[in-house]
Short mmCIF file of C-alpha atoms in Angstrom, two decimals:
data_model
loop_
_atom_site.label_atom_id
_atom_site.label_comp_id
_atom_site.label_asym_id
_atom_site.label_seq_id
_atom_site.Cartn_x
_atom_site.Cartn_y
_atom_site.Cartn_z
CA MET U 1 1.58 17.10 -21.02
CA GLN U 2 2.01 14.72 -17.78
CA ARG U 3 3.71 11.49 -18.38
CA LEU U 4 4.61 8.39 -16.10
CA ALA U 5 8.27 6.46 -16.15
CA GLN U 6 10.04 3.69 -14.45
CA LEU U 7 13.68 3.85 -14.11
CA LYS U 8 15.90 1.07 -13.47
CA ILE U 9 19.29 1.97 -12.44
CA CYS U 10 22.03 -0.51 -12.08
CA GLY U 11 25.61 -0.05 -10.75
CA ARG U 12 27.15 1.23 -7.40
CA VAL U 13 23.85 2.61 -6.50
CA GLN U 14 23.20 1.70 -2.88
CA GLY U 15 24.61 2.97 0.18
CA VAL U 16 25.66 6.05 -1.50
CA PHE U 17 22.85 8.37 -0.83
CA TYR U 18 21.19 7.52 -4.58
CA ARG U 19 17.57 7.34 -3.13
CA GLN U 20 17.90 10.60 -1.10
CA SER U 21 19.48 12.49 -3.82
CA THR U 22 16.82 11.26 -6.39
CA LYS U 23 14.21 12.56 -4.04
CA ARG U 24 15.87 15.91 -3.51
CA GLU U 25 16.32 16.24 -7.42
CA ALA U 26 12.83 15.22 -8.21
CA HIS U 27 11.22 17.43 -5.88
CA ARG U 28 13.42 20.25 -7.23
CA LEU U 29 12.04 19.31 -10.67
CA GLY U 30 8.28 19.70 -9.19
CA LEU U 31 7.77 15.76 -10.02
CA ARG U 32 5.71 13.07 -7.79
CA GLY U 33 6.42 9.52 -7.25
CA TRP U 34 8.64 7.49 -5.35
CA VAL U 35 12.06 5.23 -5.38
CA ARG U 36 13.26 2.38 -3.67
CA ASN U 37 16.18 -0.18 -3.25
CA HIS U 38 15.82 -3.58 -4.70
CA THR U 39 17.40 -6.83 -3.72
CA ASP U 40 19.52 -7.12 -6.62
CA GLY U 41 21.39 -3.60 -6.00
CA SER U 42 19.63 -1.70 -8.29
CA VAL U 43 17.50 1.28 -7.60
CA GLU U 44 13.73 1.56 -8.95
CA VAL U 45 11.95 4.84 -9.85
CA LEU U 46 8.30 5.50 -10.85
CA VAL U 47 7.62 9.23 -11.76
CA SER U 48 5.34 11.40 -12.84
CA GLY U 49 4.94 14.84 -14.22
CA PRO U 50 5.84 16.80 -17.42
CA GLU U 51 7.91 15.08 -19.80
CA PRO U 52 10.64 17.57 -19.76
CA ALA U 53 11.02 17.46 -16.32
CA ILE U 54 11.49 13.76 -16.40
CA THR U 55 13.89 13.62 -19.05
CA ALA U 56 15.61 15.73 -16.99
CA LEU U 57 15.56 13.56 -13.90
CA ILE U 58 16.62 10.64 -16.40
CA GLY U 59 19.51 12.59 -17.31
CA TRP U 60 20.76 13.56 -13.37
CA CYS U 61 20.06 9.31 -12.85
CA GLU U 62 22.82 8.72 -15.49
CA HIS U 63 25.58 10.14 -13.08
CA GLY U 64 23.53 10.15 -9.77
CA PRO U 65 25.37 11.56 -6.68
CA PRO U 66 28.81 11.70 -6.22
CA ALA U 67 29.54 8.60 -4.46
CA ALA U 68 27.42 6.60 -6.87
CA LYS U 69 28.90 4.57 -10.29
CA VAL U 70 25.63 4.03 -12.68
CA ASP U 71 26.43 1.78 -15.15
CA THR U 72 22.83 1.58 -16.83
CA VAL U 73 19.63 3.29 -16.57
CA GLU U 74 16.74 1.53 -18.13
CA VAL U 75 13.64 3.53 -19.05
CA LYS U 76 10.11 2.35 -19.54
CA TRP U 77 7.50 5.19 -20.42
CA PHE U 78 3.81 4.73 -19.66
CA ASP U 79 0.22 6.22 -20.43
CA GLY U 80 -2.61 4.98 -18.77
CA LYS U 81 -3.40 1.96 -20.43
CA ASP U 82 0.33 0.93 -20.58
CA ALA U 83 0.20 0.97 -16.87
CA GLU U 84 -2.74 -0.98 -16.64
CA SER U 85 -1.08 -3.82 -18.85
CA GLU U 86 2.32 -4.01 -16.93
CA LYS U 87 -0.11 -4.79 -13.84
CA LEU U 88 1.56 -2.30 -11.79
CA SER U 89 -0.35 -2.19 -8.31
CA GLU U 90 -2.46 0.32 -7.09
CA TYR U 91 0.27 1.08 -4.37
CA GLU U 92 3.19 1.65 -6.88
CA LEU U 93 0.79 4.10 -8.64
CA LYS U 94 -0.57 5.97 -5.31
CA PHE U 95 1.23 9.15 -5.52
CA SER U 96 1.36 11.69 -2.94
CA ASP U 97 2.19 15.23 -3.25
CA LYS U 98 5.53 14.71 -3.06
CA PHE U 99 8.73 12.21 -4.36
CA GLU U 100 8.96 9.67 -1.48
CA ILE U 101 11.72 7.05 -0.54
CA ARG U 102 9.89 3.42 -0.30
#
């Protein structure tokens, strides 16, 4: 079953190759979506794919690459109606066939 999840990762997660490493891991798991930095120092991930693969990515995000120090990973799961009610923009929901850095 295809699912959609939004992750917010907090800690020392910028400037440590977190986005590139997340992209590589998501690609290995066959997921689609994107990862981006936020001005508050966190990293956001929006990911689509089979629930077991997303769960595996969440587990990976809890530690990230070697230089990262992850404090928290917040996860929101969505179905189609939830995504609409959260007012995720069309840009946010538009995925390529790959996982990308934004």
